[in-house]
CSV table of C-alpha atoms and ligand atoms in Angstrom, one decimal:
chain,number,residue,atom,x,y,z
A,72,UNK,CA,0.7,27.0,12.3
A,73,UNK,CA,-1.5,24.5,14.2
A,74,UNK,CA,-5.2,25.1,13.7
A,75,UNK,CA,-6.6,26.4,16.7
A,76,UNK,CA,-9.2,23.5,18.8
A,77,UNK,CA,-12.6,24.7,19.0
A,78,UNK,CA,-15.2,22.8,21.7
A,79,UNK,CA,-17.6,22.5,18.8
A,80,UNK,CA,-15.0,20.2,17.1
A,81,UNK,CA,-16.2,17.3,19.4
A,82,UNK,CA,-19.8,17.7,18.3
A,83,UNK,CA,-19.5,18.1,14.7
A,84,UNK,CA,-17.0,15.4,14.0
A,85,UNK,CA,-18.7,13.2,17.1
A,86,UNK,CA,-18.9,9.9,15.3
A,87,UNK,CA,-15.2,10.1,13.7
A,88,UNK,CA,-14.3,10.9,17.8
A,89,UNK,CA,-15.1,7.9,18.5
A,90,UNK,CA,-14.1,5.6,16.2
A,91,UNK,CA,-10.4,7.0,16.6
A,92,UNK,CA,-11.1,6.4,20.6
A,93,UNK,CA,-11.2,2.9,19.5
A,94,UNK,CA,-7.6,2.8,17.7
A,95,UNK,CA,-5.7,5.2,19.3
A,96,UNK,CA,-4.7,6.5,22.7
A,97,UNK,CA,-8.0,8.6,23.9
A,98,UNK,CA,-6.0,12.0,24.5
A,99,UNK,CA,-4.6,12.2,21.0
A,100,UNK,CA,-7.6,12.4,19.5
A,101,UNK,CA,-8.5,15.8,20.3
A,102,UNK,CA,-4.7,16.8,18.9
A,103,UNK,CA,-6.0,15.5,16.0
A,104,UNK,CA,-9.4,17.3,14.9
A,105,UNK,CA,-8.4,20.5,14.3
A,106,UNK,CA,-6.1,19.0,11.2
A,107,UNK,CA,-8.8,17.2,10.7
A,108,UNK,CA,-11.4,20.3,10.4
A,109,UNK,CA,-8.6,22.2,8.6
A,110,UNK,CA,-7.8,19.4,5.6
A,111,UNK,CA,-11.5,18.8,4.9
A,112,UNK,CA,-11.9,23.0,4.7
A,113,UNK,CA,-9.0,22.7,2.1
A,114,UNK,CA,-9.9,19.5,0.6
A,115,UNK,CA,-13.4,21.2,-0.3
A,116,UNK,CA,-11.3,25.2,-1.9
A,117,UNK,CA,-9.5,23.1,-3.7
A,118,UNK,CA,-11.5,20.2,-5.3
A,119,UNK,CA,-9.2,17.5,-3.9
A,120,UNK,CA,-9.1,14.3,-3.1
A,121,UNK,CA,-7.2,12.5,-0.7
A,122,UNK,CA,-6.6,9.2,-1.4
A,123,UNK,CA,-4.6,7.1,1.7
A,124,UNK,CA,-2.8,3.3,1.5
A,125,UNK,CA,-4.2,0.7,4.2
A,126,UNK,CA,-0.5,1.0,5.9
A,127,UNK,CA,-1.6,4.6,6.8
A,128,UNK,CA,-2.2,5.8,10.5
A,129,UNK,CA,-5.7,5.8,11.7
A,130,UNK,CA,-6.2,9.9,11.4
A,131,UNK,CA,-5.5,9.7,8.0
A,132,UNK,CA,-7.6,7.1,6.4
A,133,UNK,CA,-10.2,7.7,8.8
A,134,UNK,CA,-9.9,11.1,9.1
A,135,UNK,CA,-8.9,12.5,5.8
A,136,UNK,CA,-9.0,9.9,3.5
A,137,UNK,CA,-11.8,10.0,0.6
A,138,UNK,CA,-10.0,6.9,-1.3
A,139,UNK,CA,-8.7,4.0,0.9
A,140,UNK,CA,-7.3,0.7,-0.4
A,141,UNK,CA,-4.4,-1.2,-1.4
A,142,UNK,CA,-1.6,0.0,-4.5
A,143,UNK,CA,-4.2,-1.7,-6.5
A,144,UNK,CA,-7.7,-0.1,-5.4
A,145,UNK,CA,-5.2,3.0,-5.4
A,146,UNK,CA,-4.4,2.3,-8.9
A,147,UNK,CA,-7.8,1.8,-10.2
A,148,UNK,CA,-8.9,4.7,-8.2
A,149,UNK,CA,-6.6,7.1,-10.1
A,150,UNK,CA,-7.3,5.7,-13.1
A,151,UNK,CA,-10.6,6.8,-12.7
A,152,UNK,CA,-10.0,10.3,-11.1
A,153,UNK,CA,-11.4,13.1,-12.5
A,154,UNK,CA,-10.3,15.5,-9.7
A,155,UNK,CA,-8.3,18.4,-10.3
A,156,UNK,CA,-5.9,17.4,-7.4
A,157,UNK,CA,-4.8,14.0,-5.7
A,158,UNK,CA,-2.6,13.8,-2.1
A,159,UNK,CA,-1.6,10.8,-2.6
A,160,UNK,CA,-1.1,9.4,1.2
A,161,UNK,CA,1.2,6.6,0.7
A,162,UNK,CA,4.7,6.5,-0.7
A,163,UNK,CA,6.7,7.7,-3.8
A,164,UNK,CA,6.0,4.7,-6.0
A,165,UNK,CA,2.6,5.1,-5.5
A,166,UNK,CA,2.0,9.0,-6.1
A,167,UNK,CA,3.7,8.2,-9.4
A,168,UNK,CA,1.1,5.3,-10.5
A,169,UNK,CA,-1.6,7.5,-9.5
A,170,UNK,CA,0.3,10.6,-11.7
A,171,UNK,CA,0.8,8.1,-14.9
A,172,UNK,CA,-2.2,6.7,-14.8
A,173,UNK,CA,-4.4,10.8,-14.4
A,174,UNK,CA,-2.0,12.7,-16.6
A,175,UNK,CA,-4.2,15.6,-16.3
A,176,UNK,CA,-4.1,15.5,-12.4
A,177,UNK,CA,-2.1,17.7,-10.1
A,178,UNK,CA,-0.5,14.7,-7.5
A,179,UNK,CA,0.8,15.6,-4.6
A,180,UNK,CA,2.5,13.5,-2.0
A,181,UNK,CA,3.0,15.1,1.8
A,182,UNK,CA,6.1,13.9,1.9
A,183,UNK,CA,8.5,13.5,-1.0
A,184,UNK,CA,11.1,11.5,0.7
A,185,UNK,CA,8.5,8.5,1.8
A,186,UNK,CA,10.5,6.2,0.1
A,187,UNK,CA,10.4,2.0,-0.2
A,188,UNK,CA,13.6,-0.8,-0.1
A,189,UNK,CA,11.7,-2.2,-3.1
A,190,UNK,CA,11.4,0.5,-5.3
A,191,UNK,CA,15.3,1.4,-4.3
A,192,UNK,CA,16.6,-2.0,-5.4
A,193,UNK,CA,16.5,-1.5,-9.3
A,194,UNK,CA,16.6,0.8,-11.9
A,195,UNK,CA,16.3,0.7,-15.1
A,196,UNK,CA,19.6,0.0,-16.0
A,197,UNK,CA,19.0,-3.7,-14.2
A,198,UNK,CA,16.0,-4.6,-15.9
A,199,UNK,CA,17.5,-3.5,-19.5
A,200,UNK,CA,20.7,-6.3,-18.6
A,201,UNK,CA,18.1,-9.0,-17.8
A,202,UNK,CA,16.6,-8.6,-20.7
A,203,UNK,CA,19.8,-9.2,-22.5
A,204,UNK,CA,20.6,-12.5,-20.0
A,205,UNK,CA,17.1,-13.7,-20.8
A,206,UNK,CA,16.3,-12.9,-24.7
A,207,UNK,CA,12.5,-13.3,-25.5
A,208,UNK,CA,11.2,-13.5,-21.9
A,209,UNK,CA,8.6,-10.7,-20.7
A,210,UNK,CA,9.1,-8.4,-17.5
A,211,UNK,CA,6.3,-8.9,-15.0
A,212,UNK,CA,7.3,-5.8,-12.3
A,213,UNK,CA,5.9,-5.1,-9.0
A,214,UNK,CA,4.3,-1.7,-8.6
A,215,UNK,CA,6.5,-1.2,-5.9
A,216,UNK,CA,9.2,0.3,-8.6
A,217,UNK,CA,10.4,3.8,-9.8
A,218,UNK,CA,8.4,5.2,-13.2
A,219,UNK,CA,11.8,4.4,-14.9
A,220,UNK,CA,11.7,0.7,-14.1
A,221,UNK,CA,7.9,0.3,-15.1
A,222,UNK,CA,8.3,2.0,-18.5
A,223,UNK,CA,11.1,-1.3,-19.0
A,224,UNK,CA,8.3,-3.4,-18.3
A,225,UNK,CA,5.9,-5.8,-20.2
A,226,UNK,CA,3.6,-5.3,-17.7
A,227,UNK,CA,2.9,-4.4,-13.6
A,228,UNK,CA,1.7,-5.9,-11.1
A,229,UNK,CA,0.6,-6.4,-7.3
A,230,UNK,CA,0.8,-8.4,-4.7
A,231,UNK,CA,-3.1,-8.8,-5.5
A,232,UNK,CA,-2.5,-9.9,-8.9
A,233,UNK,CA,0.7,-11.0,-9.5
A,234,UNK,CA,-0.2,-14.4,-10.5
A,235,UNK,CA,-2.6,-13.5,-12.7
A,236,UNK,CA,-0.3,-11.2,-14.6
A,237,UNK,CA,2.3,-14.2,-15.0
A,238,UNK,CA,-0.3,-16.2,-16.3
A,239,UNK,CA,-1.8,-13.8,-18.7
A,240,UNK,CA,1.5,-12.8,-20.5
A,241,UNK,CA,1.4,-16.6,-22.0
A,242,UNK,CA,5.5,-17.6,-21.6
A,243,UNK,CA,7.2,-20.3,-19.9
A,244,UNK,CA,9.4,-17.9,-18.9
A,245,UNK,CA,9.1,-14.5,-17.4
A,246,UNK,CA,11.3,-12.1,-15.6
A,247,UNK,CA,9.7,-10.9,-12.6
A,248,UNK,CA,10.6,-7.9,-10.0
A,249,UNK,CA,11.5,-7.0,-7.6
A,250,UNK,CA,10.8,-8.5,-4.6
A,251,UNK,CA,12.5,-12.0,-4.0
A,252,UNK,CA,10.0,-12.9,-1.7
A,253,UNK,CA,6.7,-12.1,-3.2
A,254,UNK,CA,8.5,-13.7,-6.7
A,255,UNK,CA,9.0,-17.1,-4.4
A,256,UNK,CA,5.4,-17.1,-3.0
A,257,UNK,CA,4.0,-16.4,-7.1
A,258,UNK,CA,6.3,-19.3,-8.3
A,259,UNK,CA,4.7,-21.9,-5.9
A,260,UNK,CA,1.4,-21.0,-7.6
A,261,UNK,CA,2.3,-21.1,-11.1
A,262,UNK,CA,4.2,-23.6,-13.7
A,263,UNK,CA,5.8,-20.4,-15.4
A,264,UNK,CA,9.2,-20.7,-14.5
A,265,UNK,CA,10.1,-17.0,-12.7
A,266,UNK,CA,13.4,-15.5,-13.2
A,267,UNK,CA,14.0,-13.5,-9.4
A,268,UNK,CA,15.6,-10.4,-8.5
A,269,UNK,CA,16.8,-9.8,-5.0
A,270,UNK,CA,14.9,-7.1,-3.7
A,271,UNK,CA,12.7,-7.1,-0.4
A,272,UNK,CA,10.9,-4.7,1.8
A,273,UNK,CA,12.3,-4.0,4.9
A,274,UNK,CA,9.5,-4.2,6.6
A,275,UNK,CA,8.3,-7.7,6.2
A,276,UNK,CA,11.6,-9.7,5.9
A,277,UNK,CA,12.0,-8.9,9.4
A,278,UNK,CA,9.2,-11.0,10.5
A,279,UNK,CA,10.4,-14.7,11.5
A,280,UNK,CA,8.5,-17.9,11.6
A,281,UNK,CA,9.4,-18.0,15.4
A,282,UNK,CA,7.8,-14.9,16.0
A,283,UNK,CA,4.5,-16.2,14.0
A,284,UNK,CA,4.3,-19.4,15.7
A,285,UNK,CA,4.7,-17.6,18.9
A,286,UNK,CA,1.7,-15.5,18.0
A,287,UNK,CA,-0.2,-18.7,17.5
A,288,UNK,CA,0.6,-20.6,20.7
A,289,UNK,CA,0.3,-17.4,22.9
A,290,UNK,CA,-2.8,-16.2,22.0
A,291,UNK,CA,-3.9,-19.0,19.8
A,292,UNK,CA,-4.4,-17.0,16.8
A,293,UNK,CA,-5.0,-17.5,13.2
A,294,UNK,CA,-1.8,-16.2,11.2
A,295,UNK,CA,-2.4,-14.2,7.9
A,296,UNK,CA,1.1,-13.0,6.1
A,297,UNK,CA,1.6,-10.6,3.7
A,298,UNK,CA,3.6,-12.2,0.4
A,299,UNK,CA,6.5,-10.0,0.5
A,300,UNK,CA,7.4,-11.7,4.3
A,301,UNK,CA,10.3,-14.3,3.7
A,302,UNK,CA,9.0,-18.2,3.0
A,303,UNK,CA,9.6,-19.8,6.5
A,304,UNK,CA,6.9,-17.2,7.5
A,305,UNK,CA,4.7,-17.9,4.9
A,306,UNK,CA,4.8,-21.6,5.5
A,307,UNK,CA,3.1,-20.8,9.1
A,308,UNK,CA,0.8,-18.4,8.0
A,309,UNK,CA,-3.1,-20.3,7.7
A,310,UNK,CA,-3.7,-17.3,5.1
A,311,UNK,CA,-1.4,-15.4,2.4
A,312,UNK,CA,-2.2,-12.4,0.9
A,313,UNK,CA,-2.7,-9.2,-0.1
A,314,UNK,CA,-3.7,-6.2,1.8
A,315,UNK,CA,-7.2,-6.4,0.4
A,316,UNK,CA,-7.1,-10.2,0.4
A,317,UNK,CA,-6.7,-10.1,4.0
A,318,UNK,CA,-9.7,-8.1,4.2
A,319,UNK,CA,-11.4,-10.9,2.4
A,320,UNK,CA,-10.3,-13.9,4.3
A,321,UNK,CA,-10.9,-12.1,7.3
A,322,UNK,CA,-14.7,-11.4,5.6
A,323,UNK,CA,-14.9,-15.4,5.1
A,324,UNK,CA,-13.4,-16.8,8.0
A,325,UNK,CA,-14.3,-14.3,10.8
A,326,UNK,CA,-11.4,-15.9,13.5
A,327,UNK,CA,-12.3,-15.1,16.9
A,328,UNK,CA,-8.5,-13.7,17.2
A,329,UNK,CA,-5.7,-13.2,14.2
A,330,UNK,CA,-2.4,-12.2,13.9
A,331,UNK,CA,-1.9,-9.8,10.4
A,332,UNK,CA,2.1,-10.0,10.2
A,333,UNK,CA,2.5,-7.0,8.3
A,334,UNK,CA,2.7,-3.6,8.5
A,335,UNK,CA,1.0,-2.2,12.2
A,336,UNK,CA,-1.6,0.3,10.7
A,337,UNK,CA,-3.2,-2.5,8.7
A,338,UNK,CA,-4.6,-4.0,11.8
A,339,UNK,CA,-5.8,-1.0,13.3
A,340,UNK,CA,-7.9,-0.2,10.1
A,341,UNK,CA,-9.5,-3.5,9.8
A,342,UNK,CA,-10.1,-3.7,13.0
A,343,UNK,CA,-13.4,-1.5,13.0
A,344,UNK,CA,-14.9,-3.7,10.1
A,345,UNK,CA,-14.4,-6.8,12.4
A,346,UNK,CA,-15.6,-5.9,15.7
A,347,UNK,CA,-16.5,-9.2,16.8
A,348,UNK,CA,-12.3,-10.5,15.9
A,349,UNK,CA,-9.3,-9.9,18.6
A,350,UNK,CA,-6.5,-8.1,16.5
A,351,UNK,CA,-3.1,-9.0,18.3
A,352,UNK,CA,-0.4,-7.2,16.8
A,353,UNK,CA,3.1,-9.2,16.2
A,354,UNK,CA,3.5,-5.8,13.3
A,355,UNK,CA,6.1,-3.5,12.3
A,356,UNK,CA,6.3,0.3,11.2
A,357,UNK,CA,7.1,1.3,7.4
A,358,UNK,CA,9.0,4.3,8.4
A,359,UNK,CA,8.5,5.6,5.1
A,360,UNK,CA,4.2,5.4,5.0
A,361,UNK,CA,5.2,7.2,8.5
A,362,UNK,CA,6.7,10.0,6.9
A,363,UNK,CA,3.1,11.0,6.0
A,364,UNK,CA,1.7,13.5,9.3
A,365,UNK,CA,-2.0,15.4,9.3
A,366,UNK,CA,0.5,18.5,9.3
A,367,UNK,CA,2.0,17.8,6.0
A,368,UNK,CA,-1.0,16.4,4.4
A,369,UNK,CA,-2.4,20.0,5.1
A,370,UNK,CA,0.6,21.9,4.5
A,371,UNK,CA,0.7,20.3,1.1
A,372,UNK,CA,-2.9,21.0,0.7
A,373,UNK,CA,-2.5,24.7,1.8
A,374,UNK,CA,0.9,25.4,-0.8
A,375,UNK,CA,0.0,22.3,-3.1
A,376,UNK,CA,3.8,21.2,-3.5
A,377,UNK,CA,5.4,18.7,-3.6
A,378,UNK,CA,4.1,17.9,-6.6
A,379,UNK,CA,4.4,14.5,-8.5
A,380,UNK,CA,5.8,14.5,-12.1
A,381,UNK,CA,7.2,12.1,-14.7
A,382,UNK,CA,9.0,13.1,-17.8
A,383,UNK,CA,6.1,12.3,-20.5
A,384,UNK,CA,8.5,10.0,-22.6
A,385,UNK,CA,9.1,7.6,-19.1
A,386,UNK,CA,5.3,8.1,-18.8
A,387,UNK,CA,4.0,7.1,-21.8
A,388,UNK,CA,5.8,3.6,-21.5
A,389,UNK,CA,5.0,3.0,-17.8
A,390,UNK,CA,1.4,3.8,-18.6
A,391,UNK,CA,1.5,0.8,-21.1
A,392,UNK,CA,2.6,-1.5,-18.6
A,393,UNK,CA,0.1,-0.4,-15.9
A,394,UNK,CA,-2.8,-0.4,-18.1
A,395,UNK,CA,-1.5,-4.2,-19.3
A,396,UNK,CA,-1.9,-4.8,-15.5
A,397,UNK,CA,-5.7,-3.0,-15.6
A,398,UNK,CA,-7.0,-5.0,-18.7
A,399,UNK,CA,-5.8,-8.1,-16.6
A,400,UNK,CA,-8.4,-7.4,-13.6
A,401,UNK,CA,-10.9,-6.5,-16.5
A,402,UNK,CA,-10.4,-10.3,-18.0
A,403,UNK,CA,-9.3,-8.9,-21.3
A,404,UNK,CA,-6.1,-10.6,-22.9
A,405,UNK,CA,-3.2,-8.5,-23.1
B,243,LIG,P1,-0.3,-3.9,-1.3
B,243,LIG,O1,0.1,-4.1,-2.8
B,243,LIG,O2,-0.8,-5.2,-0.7
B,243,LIG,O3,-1.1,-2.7,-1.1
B,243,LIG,O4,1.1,-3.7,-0.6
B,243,LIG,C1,1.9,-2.6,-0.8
B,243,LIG,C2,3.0,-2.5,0.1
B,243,LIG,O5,3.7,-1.5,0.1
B,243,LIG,C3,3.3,-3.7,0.9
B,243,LIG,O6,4.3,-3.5,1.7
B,244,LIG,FE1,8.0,-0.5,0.7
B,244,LIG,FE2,7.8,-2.4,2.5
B,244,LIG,FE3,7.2,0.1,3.2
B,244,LIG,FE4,5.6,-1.4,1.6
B,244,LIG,S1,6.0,-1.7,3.7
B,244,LIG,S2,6.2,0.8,1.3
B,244,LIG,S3,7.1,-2.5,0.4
B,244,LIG,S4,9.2,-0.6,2.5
């Protein structure tokens, strides 16, 4: 049942008001705060902590969110946990990092079917018969994977890091999945020769490199491109990176107008750490980071299911490949 509004809503949660009033149409705002007031009663009873991906609506990683970040600050984040229960606003793959990584956390995500084409485009099975067609070379694998295709894995990465993880695994040769796209953008960086898979995100190989230089002649914007978009998009972009790298460059550079050709919610929550820079919006939806609502983050709250879980023997290997991926970002060898 939908909390009931209360007028002293706009008062107490004032300031939040009106940084939503600045993302989002005015009159949903006040269709969002009793959620709001509701999840941070049941965040308190129940010693949680919500942590939300950058591709995650306003409400929620304004609203709700304790932990914000990319699959990497995610990763790091649950590492470190020491809650007694994560909601895990994001999707599947993710929830399951955050459950390997905190063993002795209870993860929950909202939404059990919020899904990704990357993680969907191999299993286990795949990696285990590349192995055999390449004997001796190590498997580099994108978080963006199932637990089962991590615990085949020499090591994970992001799209943060992913050069960095080829480099520090010390082959000429290494296998590296799944996504075709970010695998072609690492190669160009790198003399390791990379052995590709063919999996992509549906969101970003939509984008075209018409469509980016149309956002720069219209509104004479700088481009920034997430890696996992195809390579004639890349090749326009003035930036490539990461979630969190783009919130670097952007840092740097501070463009008087940019064009973040990624997923839409990314935009809107940069935007209020760059007031003075015009975000124009050439985005798409992840249908699956949609999935993820105020009303299921508190229903999951309120009955704490779904609930994450990976069978300890998967666990115990994919835990070795993500901490390989940890020590990396700590400059220790692996
Ligand atoms: P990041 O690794 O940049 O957070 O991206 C995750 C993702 O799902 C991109 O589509
Ligand atoms: Fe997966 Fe793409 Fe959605 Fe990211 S944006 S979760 S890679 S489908």
């Amino acid at each position: 049942m939908k909390p009931a509004w209360r007028d002293e809503l706009l008062t107490e949660y004032a300031g939040l008001a009106d940084k939503l009033e600045r993302l989002l149409p005015c009159l949903e705002v006040p269709m969002h705060l009793p959620w709001i007031d509701a999840i941070q009663a049941l965040k308190r009873e129940r010693g949680a902590v919500v942590m939300a991906h950058s591709y995650q609506s306003p409400e929620i990683f304004h609203g709700v969110a304790d932990v914000t970040g990319d699959s990497l600050a995610l990763a790091q984040a649950a590492a470190d946990c020491d809650a007694g229960v994560v909601v895990l606003c994001g999707v599947h793959f993710m929830a399951e990092t955050a459950k390997i990584l905190a063993p002795h956390v209870k993860v929950l995500i909202p939404d059990a079917l919020a899904g990704c084409s990357l993680a969907d485009s191999i299993t286990a099975a795949d990696v285990r018969m590349l192995r055999a067609r390449h004997p001796g070379a190590p498997v580099v694998t994108y978080v963006n994977t199932s637990a089962d295709v991590k615990a085949e894995s020499d090591a994970c990465c992001t799209s943060a890091n992913a050069v960095q993880v080829v480099e520090a695994m010390g082959a000429d040769k290494v296998i590296f999945l799944p996504d075709r796209y970010l695998g072609a953008h690492v190669a160009s960086q790198t003399d390791v020769q990379l052995v590709l898979w063919d999996g992509r995100c549906e969101v970003h190989e939509t984008f075209t490199a018409a469509q980016a230089r149309h956002a720069r002649e219209r509104f004479d914007a700088r481009l920034v491109a997430h890696p996992e978009c195809p390579p004639e998009v890349l090749a326009e972009a003035d930036f490539v990176g990461s979630t969190s790298a783009m919130g670097a460059w952007l840092e740097r550079e501070q463009p008087e107008r940019v064009a973040l050709i990624t997923e839409c919610s990314m935009a809107d929550n940069l935007r209020l750490r760059f007031p003075a820079t015009e975000f124009i919006k050439p985005c798409n939806l992840c249908p699956h980071m949609k999935r993820i609502t105020l009303p299921n983050i508190h229903a999951c709250l309120r009955d704490l299911v779904p609930e994450v879980t990976v069978p300890e023997d998967v666990a115990i290997r994919a835990r070795r490949a993500l901490e390989r991926m940890l020590a990396v970002g700590r400059g220790e060898r692996i």
